[in-house]
């Protein structure tokens, strides 16, 4: 969706390097090479870059500001649902990971292991590790074990329950194949860890938090999601039940954007989290954990961005509006900047969803075309150009990033309608993403259709044919070989509109509900 | 300063366990055993606790909320002075630490070293490290080296400068003797890292940030500080100049609460941060770094708290006001809670320093005395008790945590004066801390007085006699033996009121200025 350039008095011509022709800012485009397009959007929007440390990234200011906005919205939601923040150690003693059998299988395989606590001069030059630790320490891949060990000390009686704590932290999983934001060795996240007296209450918490994530994804990120249960093979290691939110990216692949785990008594038994109930009996508590990470930034990029770069939903954009003053000399500059500054104040006093608008002025001394593309690529929702001609008409020239449409607007009308415009954009992005998902979702009831849906049309087109397939299935083990062959996974068993029984599309066995099948990140 | 108990209709009697007599909540008191009192305040206020991992602590919700308030105020100040947040990797390749000679001396000695990236089953049971790394990774003790390596890629021309970035992160220094908040193996902090085209601009940045820290310490933490230059022996490893803020704790020891470093071209030369200046010449850039950490929480505790527990300056208190409803039965409860809820709304609509007040209601079903002491120990600035008798008078019973004074107040008067009361408290805490420092500061001009000042009066009194001594000195090496003997350090050379020359108190050599000498944390 290239910017509409015809309507602008200041033509939006790509002026990067020597290229002068109107074309897309991102090369390759989505249809040419989706994975490479993703990397190029990150680069063009200046969100992040690879670091000198294998698998770790540097999150640059624009990317970090986006994450901060996500954090603030989520943090408000966690606090509104009765959670408090706290902080637990980065390191986990190796022996802690051994306590929960499935958990160690899931997380001990690839992790950063601290074995020494000092460096000393190496006789052959440089430094070498020294001071070996008695017990190696693991850099947390997730904190169930270390937090559980602490909770075991805190919990004595039913009066100590529930405990509802969240932590904002960095975690490390030694991934072999990394991709910025989607899968990195170190990433930032939040992890909630709660303890309850009953199974019902813990399950309610698990559901509540996946609902919080779904609300955040849909109303802040403008990203429609499907809430559902993970199948046993896809659950968090050690969980009794995992709920997730699943979104469709523009290449029709699924992305798991958040998970909420009902851990039953597995961790409380491994870590001795016990309490005396009202009758004086000693019981193991019921625990949950739930998390979202900087992966959400990757999901946001892939949901909305286009061949000109990043597109941001207004509620999360670090700047919702950028004003670009246009002038030829110092005299014009004085006039234009006075108009721009007062316009900025007026716009910044408007509100969207209860928050005053974030408005920036870009008065850098660089070419106008370069400056405009800078903000196009970074996804600023609204650009407002103001030059002497606009001021003469008491107006401004407004361009929306989502549609690329531009129009001259009367100043008072602009101020009065700016919040509506942003809300319209927020809704428009959601609707567009929902339509993509709906257009690429179907129900499939036999193997032949399933194979055809997930098989590329021809060798030149490596893209999967289909998007999400809703299919009845009874036993995931029956499907293992087929799914592996087609590189398809069961994303989840949706919680909504899914109570119609049927027969497994592969085996014909009776099945209670459909699962969502898709290729996935 | 025990709570004034006589004036209250609901006597503030200590009801912990079986103790019923009015006495201090913290044992030992400050005068009995200051270091142990500090640990007990942390415990009683539920701020933090030791973790199962050596040297690491768990920051509990009340302590973390305090840190969050500090973060928000500091973050606003950083952004207002033109800084942006970003995030860099947790790990630093070992070879990076080798590049700056002084830096490696300072930080390579005690650090967490990652040598493996996997765990595998140990034939003898349990797990063992596997997958040795080609190059060990260090868990960042500070990020000059990894951030500098990234900046080297970002900086090409003078147009790329300045770079002004801050990072909120965890860091690890393998400390042998730890104390909660003051010195822990892992701690939370912010580290600013900036790059400039000129020495002057970098030095201005260094000064600006120590000024930001001083302003935060004095106006938010209500903690008076001395701004000054560190002597060469006390500088950050690799810095050309280190500025610090130094505060006096209630045991008259000094605590360094924040540092801002002018790094000259030391790091830019080690890491090749070069730019083309306006004349086309290649130059090494000038860098700074600056940081404060969760140590500030320790400083806050030791500056204001008393023998009844934590005392919080209102601007940083997670809850500034707690309302305690008092009733005997359900009928009274309905009446009292209606009154309490509307009072809460009215109070929460008031503002202090531009922010609406943080008001909580504690309606837990526990004994009144226990509940009151709970909030005394946690340092909530104002407690408001409301029972049927207060409601009959359209009043409330108000107690200040700083003075312990209680009074019945008319409801309208309470609402109208609450913000002033909090401001008065904020100022009162600052004044009290300043008076302590002034009462325990002197100028000393000879060795005999210096020895007497820093020598305990008798063997039974292990406390240092003196607080801060301002003394002329010429060459810190001349003082080394004496300072070591007395366990005294030069805290800084104050920037203000310090241009009167004199003679070194020990050697008689001409000296340009005085230094602040003190025992220190």
PDB file of N, CA and C in Angstrom, chain A residues 49 51-53 58-61 64 68 79 84-91 94 96 98 104 108-111 113-119 126-127 137-138 140 150 154 170 174 186 188, chain B residues 49 51-53 58-61 64 68 79 84-91 94 96 98 104 108-111 113-119 126-127 137-138 140 146 150 154 170 174 186 188:
ATOM      1  N   UNK A  49      18.889  -3.704  16.333  1.00  0.00           N
ATOM      2  CA  UNK A  49      19.924  -4.252  15.454  1.00  0.00           C
ATOM      3  C   UNK A  49      20.604  -5.413  16.157  1.00  0.00           C
ATOM      4  N   UNK A  51      23.511  -7.452  17.911  1.00  0.00           N
ATOM      5  CA  UNK A  51      24.576  -6.987  18.794  1.00  0.00           C
ATOM      6  C   UNK A  51      25.821  -7.820  18.544  1.00  0.00           C
ATOM      7  N   UNK A  52      26.944  -7.399  19.119  1.00  0.00           N
ATOM      8  CA  UNK A  52      28.157  -8.206  18.972  1.00  0.00           C
ATOM      9  C   UNK A  52      28.056  -9.548  19.706  1.00  0.00           C
ATOM     10  N   UNK A  53      27.037  -9.692  20.582  1.00  0.00           N
ATOM     11  CA  UNK A  53      26.895 -10.947  21.326  1.00  0.00           C
ATOM     12  C   UNK A  53      25.902 -11.844  20.590  1.00  0.00           C
ATOM     13  N   UNK A  58      20.326  -5.334  20.171  1.00  0.00           N
ATOM     14  CA  UNK A  58      20.265  -4.020  20.805  1.00  0.00           C
ATOM     15  C   UNK A  58      18.901  -3.439  20.452  1.00  0.00           C
ATOM     16  N   UNK A  59      18.112  -3.094  21.462  1.00  0.00           N
ATOM     17  CA  UNK A  59      16.823  -2.461  21.199  1.00  0.00           C
ATOM     18  C   UNK A  59      17.062  -0.961  21.184  1.00  0.00           C
ATOM     19  N   UNK A  60      16.870  -0.342  20.019  1.00  0.00           N
ATOM     20  CA  UNK A  60      17.188   1.077  19.848  1.00  0.00           C
ATOM     21  C   UNK A  60      16.045   1.954  20.383  1.00  0.00           C
ATOM     22  N   UNK A  61      16.286   3.255  20.538  1.00  0.00           N
ATOM     23  CA  UNK A  61      15.302   4.098  21.226  1.00  0.00           C
ATOM     24  C   UNK A  61      13.859   4.013  20.691  1.00  0.00           C
ATOM     25  N   UNK A  64      12.506   0.688  21.762  1.00  0.00           N
ATOM     26  CA  UNK A  64      12.339   0.599  23.212  1.00  0.00           C
ATOM     27  C   UNK A  64      11.158   1.449  23.686  1.00  0.00           C
ATOM     28  N   UNK A  68       8.143   0.299  25.906  1.00  0.00           N
ATOM     29  CA  UNK A  68       7.727   1.014  27.127  1.00  0.00           C
ATOM     30  C   UNK A  68       6.223   1.298  27.118  1.00  0.00           C
ATOM     31  N   UNK A  79      -2.047  -4.306  37.516  1.00  0.00           N
ATOM     32  CA  UNK A  79      -2.357  -3.694  38.810  1.00  0.00           C
ATOM     33  C   UNK A  79      -3.871  -3.600  39.005  1.00  0.00           C
ATOM     34  N   UNK A  84       0.854  -7.161  42.087  1.00  0.00           N
ATOM     35  CA  UNK A  84       1.915  -6.238  42.487  1.00  0.00           C
ATOM     36  C   UNK A  84       3.210  -6.663  41.802  1.00  0.00           C
ATOM     37  N   UNK A  85       4.090  -5.714  41.570  1.00  0.00           N
ATOM     38  CA  UNK A  85       5.395  -6.048  40.999  1.00  0.00           C
ATOM     39  C   UNK A  85       6.415  -6.350  42.090  1.00  0.00           C
ATOM     40  N   UNK A  86       7.352  -7.200  41.762  1.00  0.00           N
ATOM     41  CA  UNK A  86       8.465  -7.508  42.662  1.00  0.00           C
ATOM     42  C   UNK A  86       9.638  -7.923  41.781  1.00  0.00           C
ATOM     43  N   UNK A  87      10.768  -8.238  42.424  1.00  0.00           N
ATOM     44  CA  UNK A  87      11.926  -8.646  41.628  1.00  0.00           C
ATOM     45  C   UNK A  87      12.679  -9.787  42.306  1.00  0.00           C
ATOM     46  N   UNK A  88      12.949 -10.819  41.514  1.00  0.00           N
ATOM     47  CA  UNK A  88      13.623 -12.023  42.002  1.00  0.00           C
ATOM     48  C   UNK A  88      14.968 -12.188  41.279  1.00  0.00           C
ATOM     49  N   UNK A  89      15.875 -13.020  41.847  1.00  0.00           N
ATOM     50  CA  UNK A  89      17.232 -13.099  41.284  1.00  0.00           C
ATOM     51  C   UNK A  89      17.300 -13.567  39.829  1.00  0.00           C
ATOM     52  N   UNK A  90      18.309 -13.039  39.143  1.00  0.00           N
ATOM     53  CA  UNK A  90      18.630 -13.428  37.760  1.00  0.00           C
ATOM     54  C   UNK A  90      19.104 -14.871  37.684  1.00  0.00           C
ATOM     55  N   UNK A  91      19.756 -15.329  38.759  1.00  0.00           N
ATOM     56  CA  UNK A  91      20.381 -16.654  38.727  1.00  0.00           C
ATOM     57  C   UNK A  91      19.543 -17.710  39.440  1.00  0.00           C
ATOM     58  N   UNK A  94      21.590 -24.598  39.870  1.00  0.00           N
ATOM     59  CA  UNK A  94      21.338 -25.709  38.937  1.00  0.00           C
ATOM     60  C   UNK A  94      20.402 -26.747  39.535  1.00  0.00           C
ATOM     61  N   UNK A  96      17.917 -26.424  41.387  1.00  0.00           N
ATOM     62  CA  UNK A  96      16.497 -26.051  41.361  1.00  0.00           C
ATOM     63  C   UNK A  96      15.812 -26.544  40.097  1.00  0.00           C
ATOM     64  N   UNK A  98      16.389 -29.159  38.555  1.00  0.00           N
ATOM     65  CA  UNK A  98      16.240 -30.616  38.539  1.00  0.00           C
ATOM     66  C   UNK A  98      14.954 -31.082  39.219  1.00  0.00           C
ATOM     67  N   UNK A 104      12.670 -29.403  33.652  1.00  0.00           N
ATOM     68  CA  UNK A 104      14.095 -29.506  33.338  1.00  0.00           C
ATOM     69  C   UNK A 104      14.276 -29.952  31.885  1.00  0.00           C
ATOM     70  N   UNK A 108      16.346 -26.929  30.543  1.00  0.00           N
ATOM     71  CA  UNK A 108      17.766 -27.102  30.867  1.00  0.00           C
ATOM     72  C   UNK A 108      18.612 -27.285  29.618  1.00  0.00           C
ATOM     73  N   UNK A 109      17.945 -27.583  28.489  1.00  0.00           N
ATOM     74  CA  UNK A 109      18.731 -27.953  27.309  1.00  0.00           C
ATOM     75  C   UNK A 109      19.564 -26.808  26.759  1.00  0.00           C
ATOM     76  N   UNK A 110      18.997 -25.646  26.701  1.00  0.00           N
ATOM     77  CA  UNK A 110      19.731 -24.534  26.117  1.00  0.00           C
ATOM     78  C   UNK A 110      19.654 -23.340  27.051  1.00  0.00           C
ATOM     79  N   UNK A 111      20.671 -23.155  27.856  1.00  0.00           N
ATOM     80  CA  UNK A 111      20.642 -22.046  28.800  1.00  0.00           C
ATOM     81  C   UNK A 111      22.069 -21.567  29.073  1.00  0.00           C
ATOM     82  N   UNK A 113      25.070 -20.900  31.404  1.00  0.00           N
ATOM     83  CA  UNK A 113      25.518 -21.482  32.671  1.00  0.00           C
ATOM     84  C   UNK A 113      26.714 -20.695  33.216  1.00  0.00           C
ATOM     85  N   UNK A 114      26.546 -20.142  34.412  1.00  0.00           N
ATOM     86  CA  UNK A 114      27.630 -19.417  35.081  1.00  0.00           C
ATOM     87  C   UNK A 114      28.395 -20.420  35.928  1.00  0.00           C
ATOM     88  N   UNK A 115      29.688 -20.557  35.663  1.00  0.00           N
ATOM     89  CA  UNK A 115      30.482 -21.556  36.382  1.00  0.00           C
ATOM     90  C   UNK A 115      31.610 -20.929  37.213  1.00  0.00           C
ATOM     91  N   UNK A 116      31.938 -19.654  36.940  1.00  0.00           N
ATOM     92  CA  UNK A 116      33.043 -18.995  37.643  1.00  0.00           C
ATOM     93  C   UNK A 116      32.623 -17.605  38.100  1.00  0.00           C
ATOM     94  N   UNK A 117      33.337 -17.076  39.122  1.00  0.00           N
ATOM     95  CA  UNK A 117      32.952 -15.750  39.609  1.00  0.00           C
ATOM     96  C   UNK A 117      34.101 -14.756  39.559  1.00  0.00           C
ATOM     97  N   UNK A 118      35.082 -15.004  38.689  1.00  0.00           N
ATOM     98  CA  UNK A 118      36.216 -14.089  38.624  1.00  0.00           C
ATOM     99  C   UNK A 118      36.932 -14.266  37.298  1.00  0.00           C
ATOM    100  N   UNK A 119      37.646 -13.227  36.873  1.00  0.00           N
ATOM    101  CA  UNK A 119      38.569 -13.370  35.749  1.00  0.00           C
ATOM    102  C   UNK A 119      39.962 -13.103  36.288  1.00  0.00           C
ATOM    103  N   UNK A 126      45.810 -12.008  27.894  1.00  0.00           N
ATOM    104  CA  UNK A 126      44.376 -11.804  28.092  1.00  0.00           C
ATOM    105  C   UNK A 126      43.907 -12.315  29.445  1.00  0.00           C
ATOM    106  N   UNK A 127      42.638 -12.688  29.504  1.00  0.00           N
ATOM    107  CA  UNK A 127      42.023 -13.103  30.763  1.00  0.00           C
ATOM    108  C   UNK A 127      41.521 -14.530  30.653  1.00  0.00           C
ATOM    109  N   UNK A 137      25.345 -21.808  38.304  1.00  0.00           N
ATOM    110  CA  UNK A 137      24.113 -21.022  38.314  1.00  0.00           C
ATOM    111  C   UNK A 137      23.609 -20.889  36.877  1.00  0.00           C
ATOM    112  N   UNK A 138      22.292 -20.951  36.723  1.00  0.00           N
ATOM    113  CA  UNK A 138      21.688 -20.807  35.405  1.00  0.00           C
ATOM    114  C   UNK A 138      21.117 -19.390  35.298  1.00  0.00           C
ATOM    115  N   UNK A 140      18.307 -17.181  34.401  1.00  0.00           N
ATOM    116  CA  UNK A 140      16.900 -17.633  34.326  1.00  0.00           C
ATOM    117  C   UNK A 140      16.372 -17.688  32.884  1.00  0.00           C
ATOM    118  N   UNK A 150      10.957 -19.224  46.862  1.00  0.00           N
ATOM    119  CA  UNK A 150      10.687 -18.095  47.758  1.00  0.00           C
ATOM    120  C   UNK A 150       9.264 -18.161  48.301  1.00  0.00           C
ATOM    121  N   UNK A 154       7.093 -18.051  52.072  1.00  0.00           N
ATOM    122  CA  UNK A 154       6.068 -17.047  52.379  1.00  0.00           C
ATOM    123  C   UNK A 154       4.729 -17.673  52.778  1.00  0.00           C
ATOM    124  N   UNK A 170      14.625  -9.568  32.339  1.00  0.00           N
ATOM    125  CA  UNK A 170      15.265 -10.177  31.173  1.00  0.00           C
ATOM    126  C   UNK A 170      15.447 -11.668  31.431  1.00  0.00           C
ATOM    127  N   UNK A 174      19.131 -20.145  25.173  1.00  0.00           N
ATOM    128  CA  UNK A 174      20.204 -20.194  24.175  1.00  0.00           C
ATOM    129  C   UNK A 174      19.670 -20.699  22.837  1.00  0.00           C
ATOM    130  N   UNK A 186      18.646 -13.463  24.582  1.00  0.00           N
ATOM    131  CA  UNK A 186      18.130 -12.685  25.704  1.00  0.00           C
ATOM    132  C   UNK A 186      16.902 -11.940  25.224  1.00  0.00           C
ATOM    133  N   UNK A 188      13.346  -9.431  26.785  1.00  0.00           N
ATOM    134  CA  UNK A 188      12.681  -8.772  27.910  1.00  0.00           C
ATOM    135  C   UNK A 188      11.254  -9.286  27.976  1.00  0.00           C
TER     136      UNK A 188
ATOM    137  N   UNK B  49      14.167  -9.403  51.053  1.00  0.00           N
ATOM    138  CA  UNK B  49      14.718 -10.468  51.881  1.00  0.00           C
ATOM    139  C   UNK B  49      15.847 -11.153  51.129  1.00  0.00           C
ATOM    140  N   UNK B  51      17.788 -14.011  49.245  1.00  0.00           N
ATOM    141  CA  UNK B  51      17.279 -15.050  48.347  1.00  0.00           C
ATOM    142  C   UNK B  51      18.099 -16.312  48.531  1.00  0.00           C
ATOM    143  N   UNK B  52      17.645 -17.405  47.926  1.00  0.00           N
ATOM    144  CA  UNK B  52      18.442 -18.644  48.026  1.00  0.00           C
ATOM    145  C   UNK B  52      19.761 -18.536  47.245  1.00  0.00           C
ATOM    146  N   UNK B  53      19.904 -17.500  46.401  1.00  0.00           N
ATOM    147  CA  UNK B  53      21.132 -17.350  45.627  1.00  0.00           C
ATOM    148  C   UNK B  53      22.060 -16.390  46.370  1.00  0.00           C
ATOM    149  N   UNK B  58      15.647 -10.737  47.135  1.00  0.00           N
ATOM    150  CA  UNK B  58      14.317 -10.642  46.552  1.00  0.00           C
ATOM    151  C   UNK B  58      13.768  -9.280  46.956  1.00  0.00           C
ATOM    152  N   UNK B  59      13.422  -8.455  45.984  1.00  0.00           N
ATOM    153  CA  UNK B  59      12.808  -7.168  46.301  1.00  0.00           C
ATOM    154  C   UNK B  59      11.302  -7.386  46.350  1.00  0.00           C
ATOM    155  N   UNK B  60      10.721  -7.217  47.534  1.00  0.00           N
ATOM    156  CA  UNK B  60       9.308  -7.529  47.739  1.00  0.00           C
ATOM    157  C   UNK B  60       8.428  -6.354  47.273  1.00  0.00           C
ATOM    158  N   UNK B  61       7.121  -6.573  47.141  1.00  0.00           N
ATOM    159  CA  UNK B  61       6.267  -5.545  46.510  1.00  0.00           C
ATOM    160  C   UNK B  61       6.395  -4.130  47.094  1.00  0.00           C
ATOM    161  N   UNK B  64       9.705  -2.790  45.958  1.00  0.00           N
ATOM    162  CA  UNK B  64       9.752  -2.586  44.516  1.00  0.00           C
ATOM    163  C   UNK B  64       8.909  -1.386  44.095  1.00  0.00           C
ATOM    164  N   UNK B  68      10.037   1.697  41.925  1.00  0.00           N
ATOM    165  CA  UNK B  68       9.287   2.152  40.743  1.00  0.00           C
ATOM    166  C   UNK B  68       9.021   3.652  40.801  1.00  0.00           C
ATOM    167  N   UNK B  79      14.439  12.171  30.494  1.00  0.00           N
ATOM    168  CA  UNK B  79      13.786  12.526  29.230  1.00  0.00           C
ATOM    169  C   UNK B  79      13.723  14.044  29.072  1.00  0.00           C
ATOM    170  N   UNK B  84      17.111   9.368  25.751  1.00  0.00           N
ATOM    171  CA  UNK B  84      16.161   8.339  25.353  1.00  0.00           C
ATOM    172  C   UNK B  84      16.591   7.020  25.980  1.00  0.00           C
ATOM    173  N   UNK B  85      15.637   6.136  26.212  1.00  0.00           N
ATOM    174  CA  UNK B  85      15.968   4.817  26.741  1.00  0.00           C
ATOM    175  C   UNK B  85      16.224   3.823  25.617  1.00  0.00           C
ATOM    176  N   UNK B  86      17.070   2.863  25.884  1.00  0.00           N
ATOM    177  CA  UNK B  86      17.336   1.770  24.944  1.00  0.00           C
ATOM    178  C   UNK B  86      17.755   0.560  25.775  1.00  0.00           C
ATOM    179  N   UNK B  87      18.044  -0.549  25.097  1.00  0.00           N
ATOM    180  CA  UNK B  87      18.452  -1.742  25.844  1.00  0.00           C
ATOM    181  C   UNK B  87      19.569  -2.481  25.113  1.00  0.00           C
ATOM    182  N   UNK B  88      20.622  -2.797  25.865  1.00  0.00           N
ATOM    183  CA  UNK B  88      21.801  -3.475  25.323  1.00  0.00           C
ATOM    184  C   UNK B  88      21.967  -4.840  26.001  1.00  0.00           C
ATOM    185  N   UNK B  89      22.768  -5.738  25.384  1.00  0.00           N
ATOM    186  CA  UNK B  89      22.836  -7.113  25.906  1.00  0.00           C
ATOM    187  C   UNK B  89      23.348  -7.231  27.343  1.00  0.00           C
ATOM    188  N   UNK B  90      22.830  -8.256  28.011  1.00  0.00           N
ATOM    189  CA  UNK B  90      23.249  -8.627  29.370  1.00  0.00           C
ATOM    190  C   UNK B  90      24.687  -9.125  29.390  1.00  0.00           C
ATOM    191  N   UNK B  91      25.100  -9.742  28.285  1.00  0.00           N
ATOM    192  CA  UNK B  91      26.422 -10.400  28.257  1.00  0.00           C
ATOM    193  C   UNK B  91      27.463  -9.544  27.538  1.00  0.00           C
ATOM    194  N   UNK B  94      34.311 -11.694  26.838  1.00  0.00           N
ATOM    195  CA  UNK B  94      35.446 -11.485  27.747  1.00  0.00           C
ATOM    196  C   UNK B  94      36.480 -10.542  27.142  1.00  0.00           C
ATOM    197  N   UNK B  96      36.146  -7.975  25.387  1.00  0.00           N
ATOM    198  CA  UNK B  96      35.792  -6.552  25.461  1.00  0.00           C
ATOM    199  C   UNK B  96      36.339  -5.912  26.730  1.00  0.00           C
ATOM    200  N   UNK B  98      38.990  -6.571  28.173  1.00  0.00           N
ATOM    201  CA  UNK B  98      40.449  -6.452  28.144  1.00  0.00           C
ATOM    202  C   UNK B  98      40.912  -5.147  27.504  1.00  0.00           C
ATOM    203  N   UNK B 104      39.419  -2.995  33.176  1.00  0.00           N
ATOM    204  CA  UNK B 104      39.514  -4.423  33.450  1.00  0.00           C
ATOM    205  C   UNK B 104      39.999  -4.658  34.880  1.00  0.00           C
ATOM    206  N   UNK B 108      36.998  -6.734  36.273  1.00  0.00           N
ATOM    207  CA  UNK B 108      37.135  -8.140  35.896  1.00  0.00           C
ATOM    208  C   UNK B 108      37.349  -9.034  37.109  1.00  0.00           C
ATOM    209  N   UNK B 109      37.676  -8.402  38.239  1.00  0.00           N
ATOM    210  CA  UNK B 109      38.075  -9.229  39.374  1.00  0.00           C
ATOM    211  C   UNK B 109      36.944 -10.072  39.940  1.00  0.00           C
ATOM    212  N   UNK B 110      35.777  -9.496  40.067  1.00  0.00           N
ATOM    213  CA  UNK B 110      34.670 -10.235  40.649  1.00  0.00           C
ATOM    214  C   UNK B 110      33.454 -10.116  39.761  1.00  0.00           C
ATOM    215  N   UNK B 111      33.243 -11.098  38.917  1.00  0.00           N
ATOM    216  CA  UNK B 111      32.098 -11.025  38.010  1.00  0.00           C
ATOM    217  C   UNK B 111      31.596 -12.436  37.711  1.00  0.00           C
ATOM    218  N   UNK B 113      30.811 -15.364  35.316  1.00  0.00           N
ATOM    219  CA  UNK B 113      31.342 -15.781  34.019  1.00  0.00           C
ATOM    220  C   UNK B 113      30.520 -16.942  33.462  1.00  0.00           C
ATOM    221  N   UNK B 114      29.939 -16.734  32.284  1.00  0.00           N
ATOM    222  CA  UNK B 114      29.178 -17.793  31.602  1.00  0.00           C
ATOM    223  C   UNK B 114      30.149 -18.545  30.703  1.00  0.00           C
ATOM    224  N   UNK B 115      30.259 -19.842  30.936  1.00  0.00           N
ATOM    225  CA  UNK B 115      31.218 -20.632  30.156  1.00  0.00           C
ATOM    226  C   UNK B 115      30.557 -21.725  29.320  1.00  0.00           C
ATOM    227  N   UNK B 116      29.299 -22.043  29.614  1.00  0.00           N
ATOM    228  CA  UNK B 116      28.601 -23.125  28.900  1.00  0.00           C
ATOM    229  C   UNK B 116      27.203 -22.664  28.498  1.00  0.00           C
ATOM    230  N   UNK B 117      26.636 -23.344  27.481  1.00  0.00           N
ATOM    231  CA  UNK B 117      25.298 -22.928  27.047  1.00  0.00           C
ATOM    232  C   UNK B 117      24.283 -24.064  27.085  1.00  0.00           C
ATOM    233  N   UNK B 118      24.560 -25.073  27.911  1.00  0.00           N
ATOM    234  CA  UNK B 118      23.626 -26.199  27.974  1.00  0.00           C
ATOM    235  C   UNK B 118      23.833 -26.956  29.272  1.00  0.00           C
ATOM    236  N   UNK B 119      22.797 -27.657  29.706  1.00  0.00           N
ATOM    237  CA  UNK B 119      22.953 -28.617  30.804  1.00  0.00           C
ATOM    238  C   UNK B 119      22.655 -29.998  30.232  1.00  0.00           C
ATOM    239  N   UNK B 126      21.714 -36.075  38.472  1.00  0.00           N
ATOM    240  CA  UNK B 126      21.530 -34.631  38.322  1.00  0.00           C
ATOM    241  C   UNK B 126      21.999 -34.128  36.965  1.00  0.00           C
ATOM    242  N   UNK B 127      22.385 -32.870  36.947  1.00  0.00           N
ATOM    243  CA  UNK B 127      22.763 -32.230  35.693  1.00  0.00           C
ATOM    244  C   UNK B 127      24.206 -31.753  35.770  1.00  0.00           C
ATOM    245  N   UNK B 137      31.492 -15.450  28.378  1.00  0.00           N
ATOM    246  CA  UNK B 137      30.733 -14.203  28.428  1.00  0.00           C
ATOM    247  C   UNK B 137      30.654 -13.741  29.878  1.00  0.00           C
ATOM    248  N   UNK B 138      30.736 -12.435  30.074  1.00  0.00           N
ATOM    249  CA  UNK B 138      30.638 -11.871  31.413  1.00  0.00           C
ATOM    250  C   UNK B 138      29.251 -11.272  31.569  1.00  0.00           C
ATOM    251  N   UNK B 140      27.111  -8.444  32.616  1.00  0.00           N
ATOM    252  CA  UNK B 140      27.578  -7.049  32.729  1.00  0.00           C
ATOM    253  C   UNK B 140      27.690  -6.575  34.178  1.00  0.00           C
ATOM    254  N   UNK B 146      30.260  -2.844  26.151  1.00  0.00           N
ATOM    255  CA  UNK B 146      29.339  -3.371  25.133  1.00  0.00           C
ATOM    256  C   UNK B 146      28.596  -2.224  24.441  1.00  0.00           C
ATOM    257  N   UNK B 150      28.892  -0.746  20.339  1.00  0.00           N
ATOM    258  CA  UNK B 150      27.745  -0.447  19.482  1.00  0.00           C
ATOM    259  C   UNK B 150      27.813   0.996  18.975  1.00  0.00           C
ATOM    260  N   UNK B 154      27.613   3.285  15.272  1.00  0.00           N
ATOM    261  CA  UNK B 154      26.616   4.329  15.020  1.00  0.00           C
ATOM    262  C   UNK B 154      27.251   5.664  14.636  1.00  0.00           C
ATOM    263  N   UNK B 170      19.601  -4.736  35.015  1.00  0.00           N
ATOM    264  CA  UNK B 170      20.228  -5.415  36.150  1.00  0.00           C
ATOM    265  C   UNK B 170      21.710  -5.598  35.837  1.00  0.00           C
ATOM    266  N   UNK B 174      30.313  -9.595  41.744  1.00  0.00           N
ATOM    267  CA  UNK B 174      30.376 -10.684  42.709  1.00  0.00           C
ATOM    268  C   UNK B 174      30.940 -10.203  44.040  1.00  0.00           C
ATOM    269  N   UNK B 186      23.677  -9.040  42.532  1.00  0.00           N
ATOM    270  CA  UNK B 186      22.872  -8.485  41.450  1.00  0.00           C
ATOM    271  C   UNK B 186      22.160  -7.254  41.986  1.00  0.00           C
ATOM    272  N   UNK B 188      19.663  -3.615  40.618  1.00  0.00           N
ATOM    273  CA  UNK B 188      18.974  -2.910  39.529  1.00  0.00           C
ATOM    274  C   UNK B 188      19.506  -1.485  39.488  1.00  0.00           C
TER     275      UNK B 188
END
